[in-house]
């Protein structure tokens, strides 16, 4: 065995250790650079959104707590609607199906807990029969295949996040969703009011009527509390607040910013009630 070969074998472990050290050091520096870049982008985004969502003293509804809800039908690459049982891997595109309004009530770490209307969270086969009559490739036999595959996304603090339904109360028309956001700590926790307002008291909401919502806008509405009817089958309370499709799920707050109800239904021909 030659002297050169013997020397190479002798120092090979040290060389390998040195190369490993250099690799780990380079990787660590690269990760640090990426982390610094991500942090800078996050801080810039935060600064922009903080300025946009700066709250007015004229309303108790925190701008940052409003959540724009989007429900989409998941489809395959060829445009076919996916059934509920199909894998997410095969269902790569999402087409907007409906929108609603919601409110982040509180957070646990990065988890946001969002209140909206149960009738928007529910998927009623009877209301989806129109899918049977869409032109190909959108035609979908609801009777044979069951519910299509839906995906819920929420807009919060300038970002679009995937959300899941965690609880529904169909009788009270309430639905709770959960989403994860790095900015969850920015919300103001909203408490449940201990008593209802007096008839004629001011009430407030933010909503997205007809799906009108952007990360730069908040549509504030103010009205009057008009009382509750315990003899009504649905035990409705009434508010003179403008509402229409897309307003469903908007939280109604009193002058102290406490939750007293949500928008569940509107008189469409006179949509200020």
Short mmCIF file of N, CA and C in Angstrom, two decimals, residues 42-205:
data_model
loop_
_atom_site.label_atom_id
_atom_site.label_comp_id
_atom_site.label_asym_id
_atom_site.label_seq_id
_atom_site.Cartn_x
_atom_site.Cartn_y
_atom_site.Cartn_z
N UNK A 42 -43.12 39.06 7.91
CA UNK A 42 -44.22 38.98 8.86
C UNK A 42 -44.43 40.33 9.56
N UNK A 43 -43.33 40.98 9.95
CA UNK A 43 -43.43 42.28 10.62
C UNK A 43 -43.98 43.35 9.68
N UNK A 44 -43.56 43.30 8.42
CA UNK A 44 -44.08 44.26 7.42
C UNK A 44 -45.58 44.06 7.22
N UNK A 45 -45.98 42.79 7.09
CA UNK A 45 -47.40 42.46 6.92
C UNK A 45 -48.20 42.95 8.14
N UNK A 46 -47.66 42.71 9.31
CA UNK A 46 -48.32 43.10 10.56
C UNK A 46 -48.50 44.62 10.63
N UNK A 47 -47.46 45.33 10.23
CA UNK A 47 -47.52 46.80 10.26
C UNK A 47 -48.60 47.33 9.33
N UNK A 48 -48.67 46.76 8.13
CA UNK A 48 -49.68 47.18 7.15
C UNK A 48 -51.08 46.93 7.68
N UNK A 49 -51.32 45.70 8.19
CA UNK A 49 -52.65 45.34 8.66
C UNK A 49 -53.04 46.11 9.92
N UNK A 50 -52.08 46.37 10.79
CA UNK A 50 -52.37 47.17 11.99
C UNK A 50 -52.89 48.55 11.60
N UNK A 51 -52.28 49.14 10.57
CA UNK A 51 -52.70 50.47 10.12
C UNK A 51 -54.08 50.43 9.47
N UNK A 52 -54.32 49.39 8.66
CA UNK A 52 -55.61 49.27 7.97
C UNK A 52 -56.75 49.04 8.96
N UNK A 53 -56.51 48.19 9.96
CA UNK A 53 -57.57 47.77 10.88
C UNK A 53 -57.62 48.59 12.17
N UNK A 54 -56.98 49.75 12.15
CA UNK A 54 -57.03 50.63 13.32
C UNK A 54 -58.49 50.94 13.67
N UNK A 55 -58.84 50.72 14.92
CA UNK A 55 -60.25 50.82 15.31
C UNK A 55 -60.70 52.25 15.60
N UNK A 56 -61.96 52.52 15.24
CA UNK A 56 -62.58 53.81 15.51
C UNK A 56 -63.25 53.79 16.88
N UNK A 57 -63.34 54.94 17.51
CA UNK A 57 -64.03 55.04 18.79
C UNK A 57 -65.54 55.08 18.62
N UNK A 58 -65.99 55.18 17.37
CA UNK A 58 -67.42 55.30 17.10
C UNK A 58 -68.16 53.96 17.08
N UNK A 59 -67.41 52.86 17.18
CA UNK A 59 -68.03 51.53 17.18
C UNK A 59 -67.30 50.61 18.14
N UNK A 60 -68.04 49.74 18.83
CA UNK A 60 -67.39 48.79 19.75
C UNK A 60 -66.95 47.49 19.06
N UNK A 61 -67.24 47.36 17.76
CA UNK A 61 -66.89 46.12 17.05
C UNK A 61 -65.44 46.21 16.55
N UNK A 62 -64.54 45.37 17.05
CA UNK A 62 -63.13 45.40 16.63
C UNK A 62 -62.97 44.96 15.18
N UNK A 63 -62.35 45.79 14.37
CA UNK A 63 -62.16 45.46 12.95
C UNK A 63 -61.47 44.12 12.75
N UNK A 64 -60.48 43.82 13.59
CA UNK A 64 -59.68 42.62 13.40
C UNK A 64 -60.44 41.34 13.73
N UNK A 65 -61.57 41.46 14.42
CA UNK A 65 -62.34 40.26 14.78
C UNK A 65 -63.28 39.78 13.69
N UNK A 66 -63.52 40.64 12.68
CA UNK A 66 -64.41 40.20 11.61
C UNK A 66 -63.73 39.14 10.75
N UNK A 67 -64.50 38.10 10.41
CA UNK A 67 -63.99 37.00 9.59
C UNK A 67 -64.88 36.84 8.36
N UNK A 68 -64.27 36.88 7.18
CA UNK A 68 -64.98 36.62 5.94
C UNK A 68 -64.86 35.13 5.63
N UNK A 69 -66.01 34.47 5.48
CA UNK A 69 -66.05 33.02 5.29
C UNK A 69 -66.34 32.66 3.84
N UNK A 70 -65.59 31.69 3.33
CA UNK A 70 -65.77 31.24 1.94
C UNK A 70 -65.87 29.72 1.91
N UNK A 71 -66.92 29.24 1.27
CA UNK A 71 -67.08 27.79 1.09
C UNK A 71 -66.91 27.47 -0.39
N UNK A 72 -66.01 26.55 -0.69
CA UNK A 72 -65.76 26.19 -2.08
C UNK A 72 -66.00 24.72 -2.34
N UNK A 73 -66.42 24.40 -3.56
CA UNK A 73 -66.56 23.01 -3.99
C UNK A 73 -65.23 22.55 -4.57
N UNK A 74 -64.74 21.43 -4.09
CA UNK A 74 -63.47 20.91 -4.57
C UNK A 74 -63.67 20.10 -5.86
N UNK A 75 -62.75 20.32 -6.81
CA UNK A 75 -62.86 19.68 -8.10
C UNK A 75 -61.54 19.01 -8.51
N UNK A 76 -61.67 18.10 -9.48
CA UNK A 76 -60.48 17.47 -10.06
C UNK A 76 -59.93 18.35 -11.18
N UNK A 77 -58.78 17.98 -11.70
CA UNK A 77 -58.15 18.77 -12.75
C UNK A 77 -59.03 18.90 -13.99
N UNK A 78 -59.83 17.85 -14.25
CA UNK A 78 -60.69 17.87 -15.43
C UNK A 78 -62.00 18.64 -15.20
N UNK A 79 -62.16 19.21 -14.02
CA UNK A 79 -63.34 20.02 -13.74
C UNK A 79 -64.47 19.27 -13.06
N UNK A 80 -64.34 17.96 -12.89
CA UNK A 80 -65.38 17.18 -12.25
C UNK A 80 -65.44 17.48 -10.75
N UNK A 81 -66.66 17.57 -10.22
CA UNK A 81 -66.86 17.83 -8.79
C UNK A 81 -66.51 16.57 -7.99
N UNK A 82 -65.78 16.74 -6.92
CA UNK A 82 -65.38 15.62 -6.07
C UNK A 82 -66.49 15.27 -5.08
N UNK A 83 -66.64 13.99 -4.83
CA UNK A 83 -67.58 13.56 -3.79
C UNK A 83 -66.89 13.66 -2.43
N UNK A 84 -67.70 13.62 -1.40
CA UNK A 84 -67.19 13.81 -0.04
C UNK A 84 -66.15 12.75 0.35
N UNK A 85 -66.25 11.58 -0.26
CA UNK A 85 -65.37 10.46 0.12
C UNK A 85 -64.03 10.46 -0.63
N UNK A 86 -63.87 11.32 -1.62
CA UNK A 86 -62.65 11.31 -2.42
C UNK A 86 -61.50 12.03 -1.71
N UNK A 87 -60.28 11.63 -2.07
CA UNK A 87 -59.08 12.15 -1.42
C UNK A 87 -58.77 13.58 -1.86
N UNK A 88 -58.18 14.35 -0.93
CA UNK A 88 -57.77 15.72 -1.24
C UNK A 88 -56.71 15.74 -2.35
N UNK A 89 -55.92 14.67 -2.45
CA UNK A 89 -54.87 14.61 -3.47
C UNK A 89 -55.45 14.67 -4.88
N UNK A 90 -56.65 14.10 -5.05
CA UNK A 90 -57.29 14.09 -6.37
C UNK A 90 -58.09 15.36 -6.63
N UNK A 91 -58.42 16.07 -5.55
CA UNK A 91 -59.28 17.25 -5.67
C UNK A 91 -58.42 18.50 -5.48
N UNK A 92 -57.82 18.94 -6.56
CA UNK A 92 -56.75 19.95 -6.48
C UNK A 92 -57.22 21.40 -6.67
N UNK A 93 -58.43 21.59 -7.15
CA UNK A 93 -58.92 22.96 -7.36
C UNK A 93 -60.18 23.21 -6.53
N UNK A 94 -60.42 24.49 -6.22
CA UNK A 94 -61.58 24.87 -5.42
C UNK A 94 -62.33 26.00 -6.14
N UNK A 95 -63.63 25.82 -6.30
CA UNK A 95 -64.47 26.85 -6.93
C UNK A 95 -65.43 27.42 -5.89
N UNK A 96 -65.44 28.75 -5.75
CA UNK A 96 -66.27 29.40 -4.74
C UNK A 96 -67.74 29.03 -4.90
N UNK A 97 -68.34 28.64 -3.78
CA UNK A 97 -69.74 28.20 -3.78
C UNK A 97 -70.63 29.19 -3.03
N UNK A 98 -70.21 29.63 -1.85
CA UNK A 98 -71.00 30.60 -1.09
C UNK A 98 -70.11 31.30 -0.08
N UNK A 99 -70.62 32.42 0.45
CA UNK A 99 -69.88 33.19 1.44
C UNK A 99 -70.78 33.51 2.63
N UNK A 100 -70.15 33.88 3.73
CA UNK A 100 -70.89 34.28 4.93
C UNK A 100 -69.99 35.18 5.77
N UNK A 101 -70.53 35.59 6.89
CA UNK A 101 -69.79 36.46 7.80
C UNK A 101 -69.61 35.75 9.14
N UNK A 102 -68.55 36.09 9.84
CA UNK A 102 -68.29 35.47 11.13
C UNK A 102 -67.48 36.39 12.03
N UNK A 103 -67.30 35.96 13.26
CA UNK A 103 -66.57 36.75 14.24
C UNK A 103 -65.64 35.86 15.05
N UNK A 104 -64.39 36.28 15.18
CA UNK A 104 -63.45 35.58 16.06
C UNK A 104 -63.76 35.99 17.49
N UNK A 105 -64.24 35.05 18.29
CA UNK A 105 -64.63 35.36 19.66
C UNK A 105 -63.45 35.31 20.63
N UNK A 106 -62.56 34.34 20.42
CA UNK A 106 -61.40 34.21 21.29
C UNK A 106 -60.35 33.36 20.60
N UNK A 107 -59.17 33.29 21.19
CA UNK A 107 -58.11 32.45 20.64
C UNK A 107 -57.45 31.66 21.77
N UNK A 108 -56.87 30.54 21.38
CA UNK A 108 -56.02 29.74 22.26
C UNK A 108 -54.69 29.56 21.53
N UNK A 109 -53.70 30.38 21.89
CA UNK A 109 -52.46 30.37 21.14
C UNK A 109 -52.71 30.83 19.72
N UNK A 110 -52.35 30.01 18.74
CA UNK A 110 -52.54 30.37 17.34
C UNK A 110 -53.89 29.92 16.79
N UNK A 111 -54.71 29.33 17.63
CA UNK A 111 -56.02 28.84 17.18
C UNK A 111 -57.10 29.90 17.39
N UNK A 112 -57.82 30.19 16.31
CA UNK A 112 -58.93 31.13 16.34
C UNK A 112 -60.24 30.37 16.44
N UNK A 113 -61.16 30.84 17.27
CA UNK A 113 -62.47 30.23 17.38
C UNK A 113 -63.50 31.23 16.84
N UNK A 114 -64.19 30.79 15.79
CA UNK A 114 -65.01 31.70 14.98
C UNK A 114 -66.48 31.30 15.04
N UNK A 115 -67.33 32.27 15.32
CA UNK A 115 -68.78 32.03 15.39
C UNK A 115 -69.45 32.51 14.10
N UNK A 116 -70.35 31.67 13.58
CA UNK A 116 -71.15 32.05 12.41
C UNK A 116 -72.49 31.32 12.49
N UNK A 117 -73.23 31.31 11.39
CA UNK A 117 -74.57 30.69 11.37
C UNK A 117 -74.48 29.22 10.95
N UNK A 118 -75.22 28.38 11.67
CA UNK A 118 -75.22 26.95 11.38
C UNK A 118 -75.78 26.64 9.99
N UNK A 119 -76.77 27.42 9.54
CA UNK A 119 -77.37 27.11 8.24
C UNK A 119 -76.36 27.29 7.10
N UNK A 120 -75.29 28.08 7.34
CA UNK A 120 -74.23 28.20 6.32
C UNK A 120 -73.27 27.02 6.43
N UNK A 121 -73.03 26.55 7.61
CA UNK A 121 -72.12 25.40 7.81
C UNK A 121 -72.75 24.10 7.34
N UNK A 122 -74.08 24.02 7.43
CA UNK A 122 -74.79 22.79 7.04
C UNK A 122 -74.74 22.60 5.53
N UNK A 123 -74.70 21.34 5.12
CA UNK A 123 -74.77 20.99 3.69
C UNK A 123 -76.03 20.16 3.48
N UNK A 124 -77.05 20.78 2.92
CA UNK A 124 -78.35 20.14 2.72
C UNK A 124 -78.43 19.58 1.30
N UNK A 125 -78.59 18.25 1.18
CA UNK A 125 -78.67 17.59 -0.13
C UNK A 125 -79.81 18.17 -0.96
N UNK A 126 -80.93 18.45 -0.31
CA UNK A 126 -82.09 18.97 -1.04
C UNK A 126 -81.79 20.31 -1.71
N UNK A 127 -80.93 21.11 -1.07
CA UNK A 127 -80.59 22.42 -1.62
C UNK A 127 -79.50 22.34 -2.69
N UNK A 128 -78.94 21.13 -2.87
CA UNK A 128 -77.86 20.95 -3.84
C UNK A 128 -78.30 20.19 -5.08
N UNK A 129 -79.60 19.98 -5.22
CA UNK A 129 -80.11 19.22 -6.36
C UNK A 129 -79.80 19.91 -7.69
N UNK A 130 -79.61 21.21 -7.67
CA UNK A 130 -79.32 21.94 -8.91
C UNK A 130 -78.03 21.46 -9.56
N UNK A 131 -77.14 20.82 -8.77
CA UNK A 131 -75.88 20.32 -9.33
C UNK A 131 -76.13 19.23 -10.37
N UNK A 132 -77.29 18.56 -10.27
CA UNK A 132 -77.63 17.50 -11.23
C UNK A 132 -77.82 18.05 -12.65
N UNK A 133 -78.12 19.35 -12.74
CA UNK A 133 -78.50 19.92 -14.02
C UNK A 133 -77.45 20.86 -14.61
N UNK A 134 -76.29 20.91 -13.97
CA UNK A 134 -75.21 21.73 -14.52
C UNK A 134 -74.64 21.08 -15.78
N UNK A 135 -74.15 21.87 -16.72
CA UNK A 135 -73.55 21.28 -17.93
C UNK A 135 -72.23 20.57 -17.60
N UNK A 136 -71.89 19.52 -18.37
CA UNK A 136 -70.60 18.82 -18.16
C UNK A 136 -69.44 19.80 -18.28
N UNK A 137 -68.33 19.59 -17.54
CA UNK A 137 -68.06 18.47 -16.63
C UNK A 137 -68.54 18.74 -15.20
N UNK A 138 -69.34 19.80 -15.00
CA UNK A 138 -69.78 20.17 -13.66
C UNK A 138 -70.97 19.36 -13.15
N UNK A 139 -71.60 18.58 -14.04
CA UNK A 139 -72.75 17.79 -13.62
C UNK A 139 -72.37 16.86 -12.47
N UNK A 140 -73.21 16.83 -11.44
CA UNK A 140 -72.91 16.02 -10.25
C UNK A 140 -74.21 15.43 -9.73
N UNK A 141 -74.29 14.10 -9.69
CA UNK A 141 -75.49 13.41 -9.24
C UNK A 141 -75.50 13.32 -7.72
N UNK A 142 -76.18 14.27 -7.10
CA UNK A 142 -76.20 14.33 -5.64
C UNK A 142 -76.88 13.11 -5.04
N UNK A 143 -77.93 12.62 -5.69
CA UNK A 143 -78.68 11.48 -5.17
C UNK A 143 -77.81 10.22 -5.09
N UNK A 144 -77.00 9.98 -6.11
CA UNK A 144 -76.16 8.77 -6.16
C UNK A 144 -74.85 8.93 -5.38
N UNK A 145 -74.22 10.09 -5.51
CA UNK A 145 -72.88 10.28 -4.93
C UNK A 145 -72.88 10.89 -3.53
N UNK A 146 -74.02 11.45 -3.12
CA UNK A 146 -74.07 12.10 -1.82
C UNK A 146 -73.50 13.52 -1.90
N UNK A 147 -73.16 14.06 -0.77
CA UNK A 147 -72.67 15.43 -0.72
C UNK A 147 -71.35 15.59 -1.47
N UNK A 148 -71.18 16.71 -2.16
CA UNK A 148 -69.88 16.98 -2.78
C UNK A 148 -68.87 17.37 -1.70
N UNK A 149 -67.62 17.45 -2.10
CA UNK A 149 -66.55 17.78 -1.15
C UNK A 149 -66.39 19.30 -1.06
N UNK A 150 -66.56 19.83 0.15
CA UNK A 150 -66.45 21.27 0.36
C UNK A 150 -65.17 21.59 1.12
N UNK A 151 -64.70 22.81 0.91
CA UNK A 151 -63.55 23.32 1.66
C UNK A 151 -63.90 24.71 2.17
N UNK A 152 -63.67 24.93 3.46
CA UNK A 152 -63.97 26.23 4.06
C UNK A 152 -62.67 27.00 4.30
N UNK A 153 -62.66 28.23 3.83
CA UNK A 153 -61.52 29.12 4.08
C UNK A 153 -62.03 30.39 4.74
N UNK A 154 -61.18 31.00 5.55
CA UNK A 154 -61.55 32.25 6.22
C UNK A 154 -60.47 33.29 5.95
N UNK A 155 -60.90 34.53 5.79
CA UNK A 155 -59.95 35.64 5.62
C UNK A 155 -59.78 36.33 6.97
N UNK A 156 -58.54 36.38 7.43
CA UNK A 156 -58.26 37.01 8.72
C UNK A 156 -56.90 37.69 8.67
N UNK A 157 -56.88 38.93 9.02
CA UNK A 157 -55.65 39.73 9.11
C UNK A 157 -54.83 39.68 7.82
N UNK A 158 -55.54 39.75 6.70
CA UNK A 158 -54.86 39.81 5.41
C UNK A 158 -54.39 38.48 4.88
N UNK A 159 -54.80 37.39 5.51
CA UNK A 159 -54.41 36.05 5.05
C UNK A 159 -55.64 35.17 4.89
N UNK A 160 -55.55 34.20 3.98
CA UNK A 160 -56.61 33.23 3.79
C UNK A 160 -56.20 31.92 4.46
N UNK A 161 -57.06 31.41 5.33
CA UNK A 161 -56.73 30.24 6.14
C UNK A 161 -57.78 29.15 5.97
N UNK A 162 -57.35 27.90 6.06
CA UNK A 162 -58.30 26.79 6.02
C UNK A 162 -58.94 26.65 7.39
N UNK A 163 -60.25 26.39 7.42
CA UNK A 163 -60.98 26.27 8.69
C UNK A 163 -61.78 24.98 8.72
N UNK A 164 -62.06 24.52 9.93
CA UNK A 164 -62.88 23.31 10.11
C UNK A 164 -64.02 23.61 11.08
N UNK A 165 -65.15 22.96 10.84
CA UNK A 165 -66.30 23.09 11.73
C UNK A 165 -66.08 22.18 12.93
N UNK A 166 -66.20 22.72 14.13
CA UNK A 166 -65.99 21.90 15.33
C UNK A 166 -67.27 21.67 16.13
N UNK A 167 -68.27 22.55 15.90
CA UNK A 167 -69.53 22.36 16.63
C UNK A 167 -70.66 23.09 15.93
N UNK A 168 -71.86 22.48 15.93
CA UNK A 168 -73.03 23.11 15.31
C UNK A 168 -74.24 22.94 16.22
N UNK A 169 -75.08 23.96 16.26
CA UNK A 169 -76.36 23.90 16.96
C UNK A 169 -77.41 24.36 15.96
N UNK A 170 -78.03 23.40 15.31
CA UNK A 170 -78.99 23.70 14.23
C UNK A 170 -80.19 24.46 14.76
N UNK A 171 -80.66 24.09 15.95
CA UNK A 171 -81.86 24.72 16.52
C UNK A 171 -81.62 26.21 16.77
N UNK A 172 -80.44 26.56 17.29
CA UNK A 172 -80.13 27.97 17.59
C UNK A 172 -79.40 28.65 16.43
N UNK A 173 -79.15 27.91 15.36
CA UNK A 173 -78.47 28.41 14.16
C UNK A 173 -77.09 28.97 14.50
N UNK A 174 -76.33 28.20 15.27
CA UNK A 174 -74.98 28.61 15.65
C UNK A 174 -73.97 27.58 15.18
N UNK A 175 -72.83 28.07 14.73
CA UNK A 175 -71.76 27.18 14.25
C UNK A 175 -70.43 27.74 14.72
N UNK A 176 -69.57 26.87 15.26
CA UNK A 176 -68.24 27.28 15.68
C UNK A 176 -67.19 26.62 14.78
N UNK A 177 -66.28 27.45 14.26
CA UNK A 177 -65.20 26.95 13.43
C UNK A 177 -63.87 27.25 14.11
N UNK A 178 -62.84 26.53 13.64
CA UNK A 178 -61.50 26.75 14.17
C UNK A 178 -60.52 26.91 13.02
N UNK A 179 -59.63 27.88 13.15
CA UNK A 179 -58.59 28.10 12.14
C UNK A 179 -57.30 28.47 12.86
N UNK A 180 -56.18 28.21 12.22
CA UNK A 180 -54.87 28.51 12.82
C UNK A 180 -54.25 29.71 12.13
N UNK A 181 -53.81 30.69 12.93
CA UNK A 181 -53.18 31.89 12.38
C UNK A 181 -52.06 32.37 13.29
N UNK A 182 -50.98 32.80 12.68
CA UNK A 182 -49.86 33.36 13.45
C UNK A 182 -50.22 34.69 14.08
N UNK A 183 -51.33 35.29 13.61
CA UNK A 183 -51.77 36.58 14.14
C UNK A 183 -53.00 36.46 15.04
N UNK A 184 -53.29 35.26 15.50
CA UNK A 184 -54.49 35.04 16.31
C UNK A 184 -54.51 35.92 17.56
N UNK A 185 -53.35 36.24 18.09
CA UNK A 185 -53.26 37.03 19.31
C UNK A 185 -53.75 38.48 19.11
N UNK A 186 -53.95 38.90 17.86
CA UNK A 186 -54.34 40.27 17.59
C UNK A 186 -55.82 40.54 17.87
N UNK A 187 -56.64 39.53 18.03
CA UNK A 187 -58.07 39.77 18.24
C UNK A 187 -58.33 40.28 19.66
N UNK A 188 -59.48 40.93 19.82
CA UNK A 188 -59.97 41.31 21.14
C UNK A 188 -61.02 40.28 21.55
N UNK A 189 -60.83 39.55 22.65
CA UNK A 189 -61.84 38.58 23.07
C UNK A 189 -63.20 39.25 23.26
N UNK A 190 -64.23 38.59 22.78
CA UNK A 190 -65.59 39.14 22.88
C UNK A 190 -66.39 38.29 23.87
N UNK A 191 -66.96 38.97 24.86
CA UNK A 191 -67.72 38.29 25.90
C UNK A 191 -69.21 38.24 25.54
N UNK A 192 -69.90 37.27 26.13
CA UNK A 192 -71.34 37.15 25.96
C UNK A 192 -72.03 38.11 26.92
N UNK A 193 -72.97 38.90 26.40
CA UNK A 193 -73.69 39.86 27.24
C UNK A 193 -74.53 39.12 28.28
N UNK A 194 -74.58 39.65 29.47
CA UNK A 194 -75.35 39.02 30.55
C UNK A 194 -76.85 39.30 30.42
N UNK A 195 -77.19 40.37 29.70
CA UNK A 195 -78.60 40.68 29.49
C UNK A 195 -78.77 41.36 28.14
N UNK A 196 -79.97 41.29 27.60
CA UNK A 196 -80.26 41.91 26.32
C UNK A 196 -80.41 43.42 26.49
N UNK A 197 -80.17 44.18 25.42
CA UNK A 197 -80.34 45.63 25.49
C UNK A 197 -81.81 46.00 25.66
N UNK A 198 -82.06 47.27 25.91
CA UNK A 198 -83.43 47.78 25.94
C UNK A 198 -83.86 48.08 24.50
N UNK A 199 -85.13 47.95 24.23
CA UNK A 199 -85.63 48.28 22.89
C UNK A 199 -85.27 49.73 22.57
N UNK A 200 -84.64 49.90 21.41
CA UNK A 200 -84.20 51.22 21.00
C UNK A 200 -82.72 51.47 21.23
N UNK A 201 -82.06 50.58 21.98
CA UNK A 201 -80.61 50.72 22.19
C UNK A 201 -79.85 50.45 20.89
N UNK A 202 -78.70 51.09 20.74
CA UNK A 202 -77.87 50.90 19.56
C UNK A 202 -77.21 49.52 19.57
N UNK A 203 -77.15 48.91 18.39
CA UNK A 203 -76.44 47.64 18.21
C UNK A 203 -75.55 47.75 16.97
N UNK A 204 -74.52 46.90 16.89
CA UNK A 204 -73.49 47.05 15.87
C UNK A 204 -73.09 45.71 15.27
N UNK A 205 -72.66 45.76 14.02
CA UNK A 205 -72.12 44.55 13.38
C UNK A 205 -71.19 44.94 12.25
#
